[in-house]
Short mmCIF file of C-alpha atoms and ligand atoms in Angstrom, two decimals:
data_model
loop_
_atom_site.label_atom_id
_atom_site.label_comp_id
_atom_site.label_asym_id
_atom_site.label_seq_id
_atom_site.Cartn_x
_atom_site.Cartn_y
_atom_site.Cartn_z
CA MET A 150 259.21 -50.41 74.74
CA VAL A 151 260.53 -52.51 71.72
CA ARG A 152 260.56 -55.98 72.44
CA LYS A 153 262.72 -58.10 70.64
CA LEU A 154 260.75 -61.77 71.30
CA LEU A 155 262.10 -65.25 69.81
CA VAL A 156 259.34 -67.08 67.86
CA THR A 157 260.39 -70.77 67.68
CA GLY A 158 258.00 -72.78 65.23
CA GLY A 159 257.85 -68.96 63.43
CA ALA A 160 257.02 -70.74 59.90
CA GLY A 161 254.64 -73.78 60.75
CA PHE A 162 250.99 -73.45 60.94
CA ILE A 163 250.60 -71.27 64.19
CA GLY A 164 253.32 -69.87 64.54
CA SER A 165 253.10 -68.08 61.29
CA ASN A 166 249.30 -66.64 62.49
CA PHE A 167 251.12 -65.98 65.79
CA VAL A 168 254.30 -63.08 64.27
CA HIS A 169 251.48 -62.22 61.04
CA HIS A 170 249.77 -61.18 64.55
CA VAL A 171 252.06 -59.76 66.44
CA LEU A 172 254.38 -57.51 63.68
CA ALA A 173 250.46 -56.35 63.35
CA HIS A 174 249.29 -55.31 66.44
CA THR A 175 252.40 -54.25 68.66
CA ASP A 176 256.29 -52.60 68.11
CA ASP A 177 257.74 -55.69 68.51
CA HIS A 178 260.54 -57.26 66.76
CA VAL A 179 260.34 -60.49 66.19
CA THR A 180 262.94 -63.64 64.87
CA VAL A 181 262.03 -67.01 64.23
CA LEU A 182 263.94 -69.94 64.82
CA ASP A 183 262.39 -72.71 62.87
CA LYS A 184 264.25 -76.31 61.13
CA LEU A 185 261.93 -75.86 58.19
CA THR A 186 261.15 -79.26 58.95
CA TYR A 187 258.52 -80.78 56.55
CA ALA A 188 255.96 -78.64 57.94
CA GLY A 189 258.09 -75.57 58.44
CA ASN A 190 257.43 -72.64 54.71
CA LEU A 191 259.51 -69.85 54.31
CA ALA A 192 256.14 -68.65 52.35
CA SER A 193 254.33 -68.46 55.15
CA LEU A 194 256.47 -66.04 56.36
CA ASP A 195 256.52 -63.37 52.99
CA GLY A 196 255.47 -59.49 53.01
CA LEU A 197 256.83 -59.15 57.04
CA PRO A 198 258.68 -55.81 57.29
CA GLU A 199 261.49 -56.18 56.53
CA ASP A 200 263.50 -53.86 59.57
CA ARG A 201 261.13 -55.71 62.43
CA PHE A 202 261.44 -59.17 61.70
CA ARG A 203 264.45 -62.22 60.97
CA PHE A 204 264.58 -65.83 60.13
CA VAL A 205 267.18 -67.80 61.45
CA GLU A 206 267.12 -71.73 60.42
CA GLY A 207 268.13 -74.15 63.03
CA ASP A 208 267.03 -76.95 65.44
CA ILE A 209 265.97 -75.91 69.24
CA ALA A 210 267.85 -78.31 69.81
CA ASP A 211 270.63 -76.82 69.26
CA GLN A 212 272.32 -75.64 72.20
CA GLY A 213 274.98 -73.46 70.66
CA LEU A 214 272.23 -71.43 68.31
CA VAL A 215 270.07 -71.28 71.53
CA ASP A 216 272.19 -70.28 73.96
CA THR A 217 273.13 -67.19 70.95
CA LEU A 218 269.44 -66.33 70.39
CA PHE A 219 268.25 -66.26 74.17
CA GLY A 220 270.97 -63.71 74.33
CA GLU A 221 269.79 -61.53 71.80
CA VAL A 222 266.15 -60.89 72.79
CA ASP A 223 263.67 -60.40 75.64
CA ALA A 224 261.70 -63.12 75.42
CA VAL A 225 260.74 -66.10 74.50
CA VAL A 226 257.35 -67.89 72.53
CA HIS A 227 257.56 -71.32 71.95
CA TYR A 228 255.82 -72.73 69.30
CA ALA A 229 257.68 -75.10 67.50
CA ALA A 230 256.99 -78.84 67.99
CA GLU A 231 256.36 -82.32 65.65
CA SER A 232 252.32 -81.63 65.52
CA HIS A 233 250.64 -84.43 63.91
CA ASN A 234 249.18 -86.98 65.79
CA ASP A 235 249.42 -89.85 62.83
CA ASN A 236 252.87 -88.92 61.80
CA SER A 237 253.75 -89.61 65.77
CA LEU A 238 251.66 -93.06 65.30
CA ASN A 239 253.92 -93.52 62.38
CA ASP A 240 257.56 -93.06 63.57
CA PRO A 241 257.64 -91.38 67.23
CA ARG A 242 261.01 -90.70 67.48
CA PRO A 243 261.55 -87.12 65.70
CA PHE A 244 258.45 -86.29 68.54
CA LEU A 245 261.08 -87.40 71.18
CA ASP A 246 263.46 -85.04 69.75
CA THR A 247 261.90 -82.04 69.14
CA ASN A 248 259.52 -81.88 71.72
CA ILE A 249 261.50 -83.12 74.39
CA ILE A 250 264.67 -82.38 74.09
CA GLY A 251 264.22 -79.09 72.11
CA THR A 252 261.66 -78.04 74.24
CA TYR A 253 264.39 -79.18 77.18
CA THR A 254 266.84 -77.20 75.45
CA LEU A 255 265.42 -73.80 75.57
CA LEU A 256 264.19 -74.48 79.26
CA GLU A 257 268.21 -74.46 79.93
CA ALA A 258 268.19 -70.91 77.78
CA ALA A 259 266.13 -69.67 79.64
CA ARG A 260 267.00 -70.63 83.06
CA LYS A 261 270.89 -69.17 82.06
CA HIS A 262 269.94 -66.05 80.80
CA ASP A 263 266.66 -65.38 82.64
CA ARG A 264 264.90 -64.87 79.73
CA ARG A 265 260.60 -64.63 79.52
CA PHE A 266 259.20 -68.42 78.42
CA HIS A 267 255.81 -68.63 77.00
CA HIS A 268 255.64 -72.79 75.90
CA ILE A 269 252.54 -73.09 73.57
CA SER A 270 250.86 -76.52 73.83
CA THR A 271 247.90 -78.44 73.15
CA ASP A 272 244.21 -79.80 75.26
CA GLU A 273 245.57 -83.35 74.15
CA VAL A 274 247.33 -83.69 77.39
CA TYR A 275 244.36 -84.39 79.30
CA GLY A 276 243.52 -87.39 77.01
CA ASP A 277 240.00 -87.53 75.62
CA LEU A 278 235.95 -87.29 77.00
CA GLU A 279 232.89 -89.42 75.95
CA LEU A 280 230.65 -87.95 73.65
CA ASP A 281 227.49 -87.98 76.16
CA ASP A 282 229.31 -85.91 78.49
CA PRO A 283 229.22 -82.38 80.12
CA ALA A 284 232.27 -82.21 81.41
CA ARG A 285 234.66 -79.96 79.03
CA PHE A 286 238.80 -79.43 79.95
CA THR A 287 239.72 -77.21 82.89
CA GLU A 288 243.85 -75.90 83.86
CA ASN A 289 243.02 -78.56 86.98
CA THR A 290 242.07 -81.54 85.01
CA PRO A 291 244.57 -84.44 85.47
CA TYR A 292 247.51 -85.42 82.30
CA ASN A 293 246.40 -88.17 80.27
CA PRO A 294 247.53 -88.17 76.87
CA SER A 295 247.37 -91.09 74.32
CA SER A 296 249.48 -90.50 71.30
CA PRO A 297 252.91 -90.12 71.25
CA TYR A 298 252.20 -87.18 69.69
CA SER A 299 250.04 -85.76 73.37
CA SER A 300 252.36 -87.73 75.41
CA THR A 301 255.55 -85.89 74.68
CA LYS A 302 253.38 -82.59 74.88
CA ALA A 303 252.61 -83.55 78.27
CA GLY A 304 256.11 -84.25 79.73
CA SER A 305 257.51 -80.67 77.68
CA ASP A 306 254.42 -78.94 80.52
CA LEU A 307 255.94 -80.97 83.16
CA LEU A 308 259.49 -79.79 82.16
CA VAL A 309 258.89 -76.40 81.76
CA ARG A 310 257.05 -76.43 85.19
CA ALA A 311 259.62 -78.31 87.14
CA TRP A 312 261.97 -75.83 85.36
CA VAL A 313 259.90 -73.03 87.17
CA ARG A 314 259.52 -74.57 90.25
CA SER A 315 263.08 -75.51 90.60
CA PHE A 316 265.32 -72.73 89.02
CA GLY A 317 262.88 -69.78 88.95
CA VAL A 318 261.90 -69.89 85.43
CA ILE A 319 259.94 -67.38 84.55
CA ALA A 320 257.63 -69.12 82.62
CA THR A 321 253.75 -69.56 81.01
CA ILE A 322 252.43 -72.38 79.71
CA SER A 323 249.02 -72.24 77.64
CA ASN A 324 246.59 -75.09 76.29
CA CYS A 325 244.71 -75.19 73.38
CA SER A 326 242.03 -76.83 71.43
CA ASN A 327 242.59 -77.44 67.18
CA ASN A 328 243.17 -74.56 65.01
CA TYR A 329 242.10 -73.96 62.06
CA GLY A 330 242.59 -70.99 59.26
CA PRO A 331 245.21 -70.18 56.92
CA TYR A 332 248.83 -71.81 56.76
CA GLN A 333 247.35 -75.24 58.34
CA HIS A 334 250.01 -78.04 56.59
CA VAL A 335 247.29 -80.39 54.07
CA GLU A 336 247.92 -82.60 56.20
CA LYS A 337 245.54 -81.52 58.55
CA PHE A 338 242.07 -82.33 58.85
CA ILE A 339 240.58 -79.30 57.56
CA PRO A 340 242.90 -78.14 55.01
CA ARG A 341 243.18 -81.82 53.91
CA GLN A 342 239.05 -81.79 52.96
CA ILE A 343 239.35 -78.57 51.20
CA THR A 344 242.05 -79.31 48.65
CA ASN A 345 240.65 -82.84 48.64
CA VAL A 346 237.33 -80.94 47.43
CA ILE A 347 239.53 -78.49 45.47
CA ARG A 348 241.58 -81.94 43.64
CA GLY A 349 238.25 -83.85 42.93
CA ILE A 350 239.39 -86.13 45.63
CA ARG A 351 236.74 -87.53 48.14
CA PRO A 352 237.30 -85.96 51.71
CA LYS A 353 238.32 -89.01 54.18
CA LEU A 354 236.52 -89.47 57.14
CA TYR A 355 237.95 -91.39 60.32
CA GLY A 356 236.00 -94.09 61.55
CA ALA A 357 231.92 -93.37 61.67
CA GLY A 358 233.36 -89.46 61.89
CA GLU A 359 231.72 -88.74 65.66
CA ASN A 360 234.73 -87.99 66.97
CA VAL A 361 234.58 -83.85 68.40
CA ARG A 362 237.32 -80.71 68.04
CA ASP A 363 237.21 -77.75 69.88
CA TRP A 364 237.94 -75.07 66.71
CA ILE A 365 239.29 -72.32 67.04
CA HIS A 366 240.37 -69.39 65.07
CA ALA A 367 244.30 -69.33 64.52
CA ASP A 368 244.53 -64.85 64.92
CA ASP A 369 241.97 -65.96 68.26
CA HIS A 370 244.62 -68.71 69.92
CA SER A 371 247.24 -65.52 68.75
CA SER A 372 245.69 -62.96 70.85
CA ALA A 373 244.98 -64.52 73.72
CA VAL A 374 248.78 -65.87 73.55
CA LEU A 375 249.83 -62.63 73.10
CA THR A 376 247.26 -61.78 76.44
CA ILE A 377 249.17 -63.94 78.36
CA LEU A 378 252.48 -62.55 76.95
CA ASN A 379 251.61 -59.98 78.69
CA ASN A 380 249.51 -60.12 81.62
CA GLY A 381 249.87 -64.10 82.11
CA VAL A 382 251.02 -64.91 86.18
CA ILE A 383 254.81 -66.64 86.18
CA GLY A 384 253.95 -69.89 86.93
CA GLU A 385 250.79 -70.72 85.30
CA THR A 386 248.77 -72.15 83.23
CA TYR A 387 246.04 -71.38 81.33
CA LEU A 388 243.94 -72.94 78.54
CA ILE A 389 242.79 -71.38 75.22
CA GLY A 390 239.88 -72.35 73.18
CA ALA A 391 236.23 -70.20 71.82
CA ASP A 392 233.42 -72.58 72.17
CA GLY A 393 233.85 -73.86 68.63
CA GLU A 394 233.14 -78.19 69.47
CA LYS A 395 231.94 -79.59 66.59
CA ASN A 396 232.11 -83.18 65.41
CA ASN A 397 234.38 -84.39 62.42
CA LYS A 398 230.91 -85.41 60.10
CA ASP A 399 229.76 -81.61 60.48
CA VAL A 400 232.44 -80.21 59.60
CA VAL A 401 233.94 -81.93 56.88
CA GLU A 402 229.43 -82.41 55.01
CA LEU A 403 229.88 -78.49 55.94
CA ILE A 404 233.20 -77.98 53.54
CA LEU A 405 231.39 -79.95 51.21
CA THR A 406 228.33 -78.09 51.18
CA THR A 407 229.72 -74.39 51.14
CA MET A 408 232.30 -76.03 48.27
CA GLY A 409 228.73 -76.22 46.13
CA GLN A 410 229.04 -80.70 46.34
CA PRO A 411 226.81 -82.61 47.46
CA ARG A 412 226.21 -83.49 51.33
CA ASP A 413 227.37 -86.75 51.29
CA ALA A 414 230.47 -87.02 48.98
CA TYR A 415 232.87 -88.30 51.25
CA ASP A 416 234.80 -91.82 52.21
CA HIS A 417 234.82 -92.93 56.11
CA VAL A 418 238.61 -94.22 55.95
CA THR A 419 240.56 -96.22 58.60
CA ASP A 420 239.89 -94.98 61.90
CA ARG A 421 243.40 -93.53 63.83
CA PRO A 422 244.70 -96.22 66.60
CA GLY A 423 243.67 -94.91 69.74
CA HIS A 424 242.02 -92.15 68.29
CA ASP A 425 240.91 -89.91 71.12
CA LEU A 426 236.85 -89.04 71.02
CA ARG A 427 236.26 -85.42 72.10
CA TYR A 428 238.05 -82.44 73.34
CA ALA A 429 236.47 -79.77 74.85
CA ILE A 430 237.99 -76.20 77.05
CA ASP A 431 237.01 -74.24 79.65
CA SER A 432 238.78 -71.01 79.22
CA THR A 433 237.13 -69.05 81.95
CA LYS A 434 240.44 -68.47 83.59
CA LEU A 435 242.01 -66.80 80.38
CA ARG A 436 238.68 -64.44 79.98
CA THR A 437 237.84 -63.60 83.81
CA GLU A 438 241.76 -63.31 84.78
CA LEU A 439 243.28 -62.22 81.59
CA GLY A 440 239.81 -60.22 79.96
CA TRP A 441 240.47 -61.99 76.49
CA THR A 442 237.90 -63.15 74.64
CA PRO A 443 238.00 -64.56 71.07
CA LYS A 444 237.51 -62.50 68.00
CA TYR A 445 236.03 -65.64 65.40
CA GLN A 446 233.46 -66.91 66.76
CA ASN A 447 230.88 -67.97 63.64
CA PHE A 448 232.51 -71.03 62.05
CA GLU A 449 230.71 -71.20 58.92
CA GLN A 450 232.60 -67.75 58.17
CA GLY A 451 235.76 -68.36 59.32
CA ILE A 452 235.47 -72.25 57.56
CA THR A 453 234.16 -70.56 53.88
CA ASN A 454 237.06 -67.43 54.72
CA THR A 455 239.46 -70.87 54.86
CA ILE A 456 237.96 -72.41 51.55
CA THR A 457 238.55 -69.31 49.81
CA TRP A 458 242.39 -68.78 51.45
CA TYR A 459 243.57 -72.16 50.33
CA GLN A 460 241.57 -72.20 46.78
CA ASN A 461 243.09 -68.76 46.77
CA ASN A 462 247.36 -69.50 47.78
CA GLU A 463 247.35 -73.37 45.40
CA PRO A 464 250.85 -72.90 45.24
CA TRP A 465 251.67 -72.69 48.85
CA TRP A 466 250.15 -76.25 49.28
CA ALA A 467 249.96 -77.94 46.42
CA PRO A 468 253.69 -79.56 46.30
CA THR A 469 252.77 -81.21 49.56
CA LYS A 470 249.34 -82.92 48.36
CA ASP A 471 250.31 -85.29 46.26
CA GLY A 472 253.36 -86.86 49.05
CA VAL A 473 250.82 -85.95 52.48
CA GLU A 474 247.61 -88.44 50.62
CA ALA A 475 250.78 -91.19 49.10
CA PHE A 476 250.90 -91.83 53.40
CA TYR A 477 247.65 -91.44 53.94
CA ALA A 478 247.44 -94.52 51.33
CA THR A 479 249.52 -96.26 53.32
CA ARG A 480 247.57 -96.18 56.28
CA GLY A 481 244.52 -97.18 54.61
CA GLN A 482 242.99 -93.13 55.24
P1 NAD B 588 253.46 -77.53 62.18
O1 NAD B 588 253.56 -78.48 62.08
O2 NAD B 588 252.28 -76.83 61.42
O3 NAD B 588 254.45 -76.55 62.54
C1 NAD B 588 255.78 -76.92 63.62
C2 NAD B 588 256.84 -75.74 63.32
O4 NAD B 588 257.97 -76.71 64.37
C3 NAD B 588 257.54 -76.09 61.60
O5 NAD B 588 257.82 -74.83 60.93
C4 NAD B 588 258.56 -76.84 62.08
O6 NAD B 588 259.60 -76.78 60.74
C5 NAD B 588 259.38 -76.50 62.99
N1 NAD B 588 260.05 -77.43 63.87
C6 NAD B 588 260.01 -78.87 64.42
N2 NAD B 588 261.01 -79.14 64.19
C7 NAD B 588 261.96 -78.31 64.81
C8 NAD B 588 262.52 -77.93 65.94
N3 NAD B 588 263.65 -79.12 66.20
N4 NAD B 588 263.74 -77.20 65.70
C9 NAD B 588 263.08 -76.05 64.89
N5 NAD B 588 261.88 -75.87 64.32
C10 NAD B 588 261.13 -77.01 64.18
O7 NAD B 588 252.75 -76.93 63.99
P2 NAD B 588 251.17 -75.87 64.30
O8 NAD B 588 250.16 -76.79 63.98
O9 NAD B 588 251.32 -74.81 63.95
O10 NAD B 588 251.59 -76.12 65.99
C11 NAD B 588 252.51 -75.26 66.86
C12 NAD B 588 252.88 -75.84 68.39
O11 NAD B 588 250.86 -75.53 68.44
C13 NAD B 588 252.73 -76.51 68.71
O12 NAD B 588 253.94 -76.66 69.57
C14 NAD B 588 251.79 -77.75 69.14
O13 NAD B 588 251.95 -78.79 70.05
C15 NAD B 588 250.70 -76.87 69.50
N6 NAD B 588 249.25 -76.36 69.58
C16 NAD B 588 248.08 -77.45 68.17
C17 NAD B 588 247.56 -76.99 67.62
C18 NAD B 588 246.55 -77.29 66.56
O14 NAD B 588 245.27 -76.99 66.50
N7 NAD B 588 247.59 -77.26 65.15
C19 NAD B 588 246.63 -76.77 68.55
C20 NAD B 588 246.91 -76.88 70.10
C21 NAD B 588 248.64 -76.22 70.46
O1 DAU B 589 243.26 -80.77 70.44
C1 DAU B 589 244.94 -79.96 69.86
C2 DAU B 589 245.66 -80.77 68.81
O2 DAU B 589 245.10 -80.37 67.38
C3 DAU B 589 247.02 -80.11 68.46
O3 DAU B 589 247.45 -80.44 69.09
C4 DAU B 589 247.39 -81.00 67.23
O4 DAU B 589 248.68 -81.14 66.95
C5 DAU B 589 247.10 -80.74 66.02
O5 DAU B 589 247.55 -81.80 64.72
C6 DAU B 589 245.22 -80.92 66.08
O6 DAU B 589 245.41 -82.63 66.58
P1 DAU B 589 244.00 -83.59 65.95
O7 DAU B 589 244.39 -85.07 66.09
O8 DAU B 589 242.92 -83.36 66.50
O9 DAU B 589 243.92 -83.00 64.30
P2 DAU B 589 243.93 -83.35 63.01
O10 DAU B 589 243.62 -82.66 62.01
O11 DAU B 589 244.71 -84.70 62.56
O12 DAU B 589 242.24 -84.37 62.98
C7 DAU B 589 240.92 -83.86 63.17
C8 DAU B 589 240.24 -85.22 63.41
O13 DAU B 589 240.00 -85.07 62.23
C9 DAU B 589 240.51 -85.93 64.10
O14 DAU B 589 239.26 -85.93 65.19
C10 DAU B 589 241.22 -86.86 63.27
C11 DAU B 589 239.64 -86.68 61.87
N1 DAU B 589 240.28 -86.78 60.35
C12 DAU B 589 241.91 -85.99 60.37
C13 DAU B 589 242.55 -86.57 59.32
C14 DAU B 589 243.59 -85.90 58.87
C15 DAU B 589 239.75 -86.99 60.01
O15 DAU B 589 238.59 -87.68 59.81
N2 DAU B 589 240.20 -87.73 58.36
C16 DAU B 589 241.49 -86.70 58.39
O16 DAU B 589 241.90 -87.29 56.40
#
């Protein structure tokens, strides 16, 4: 059966990677609903088959529009969010509007139309781990978010759980670790440093650079979400991760050496307030119960490919670069 999917936030980083993945690996038809905020870029959706893809510009908090679109599709994958921690420290309000009210609006439509709903979330809902703690997050780790961003994502997860239990909405949730790959906005760590080097700007490391993130390629995130959408158990949460723990200093040094620069050619800058120390995902449940495995497990190769993508796609990121650096400069970052 050819399925009709609605993908919210499909013009963003991970949403656009998912749309490319779905159209390449299934016969599904995709409608993207995206507000095209500063983080959305229609160029990320270039080259998709016109007979299986449609773009709708709009807000997930627009009840009338959401109601119409839910009536036209079989299932919904919800990526749309305000996604950047540093922005949430500067101005939390859009995070509440989109991540909380937007998700609420979608859940009400899923309830009314009885549509399969998959909610995309983050490992940041669990707070952070100590650097020397061998533990990793599991589906049973208590919620303990640190930032306005992660607290609104935690709130959205809890709304989904409540709509499943109270109203029988047929939903699943996934919480993934840090993604990297093509189409990521230059405000984020890895593309910021790659494009800095391309522009002759020294990479910027928050604090001592010891914070650990658990990196996964965006295409592996997409294959995991498709697996959950197809085979996940309704009401369940699945953690997505690819055993990619690295500290920020090592990542900056890898980018510099891969780009032919001295290993130490970076600056330490003002740390992020409330900066989470370490994230680490135990994805045993997804792997054993649904049979998913990541494909991109060579991080050095993945970074090399990502560097090449930014080198070859300067028109995609150049219009946003100066504004991002001006914002960081106001924060001493
Ligand atoms: P992004 O900021 O690159 O993209 C977000 C997209 O949502 C943009 O296209 C934007 O225009 C759209 N959007 C924002 N507000 C909207 C609204 N009100 N209505 C419609 N569209 C709106 O984000 P991303 O990094 O691709 O993250 C996507 C999702 O994945 C988010 O839910 C995020 O919490 C989650 N996530 C991200 C990561 C990561 O490493 N980036 C990891 C785990 C989970
Ligand atoms: O863990 C999943 C989360 O990963 C997602 O939910 C978020 O949407 C996504 O933005 C990401 O959050 P982080 O805050 O971990 O990502 P960011 O790219 O902003 O930063 C990664 C690490 O690098 C973090 O420890 C802060 C640090 N950093 C970031 C920037 C932009 C620097 O040292 N220098 C920088 O210039």
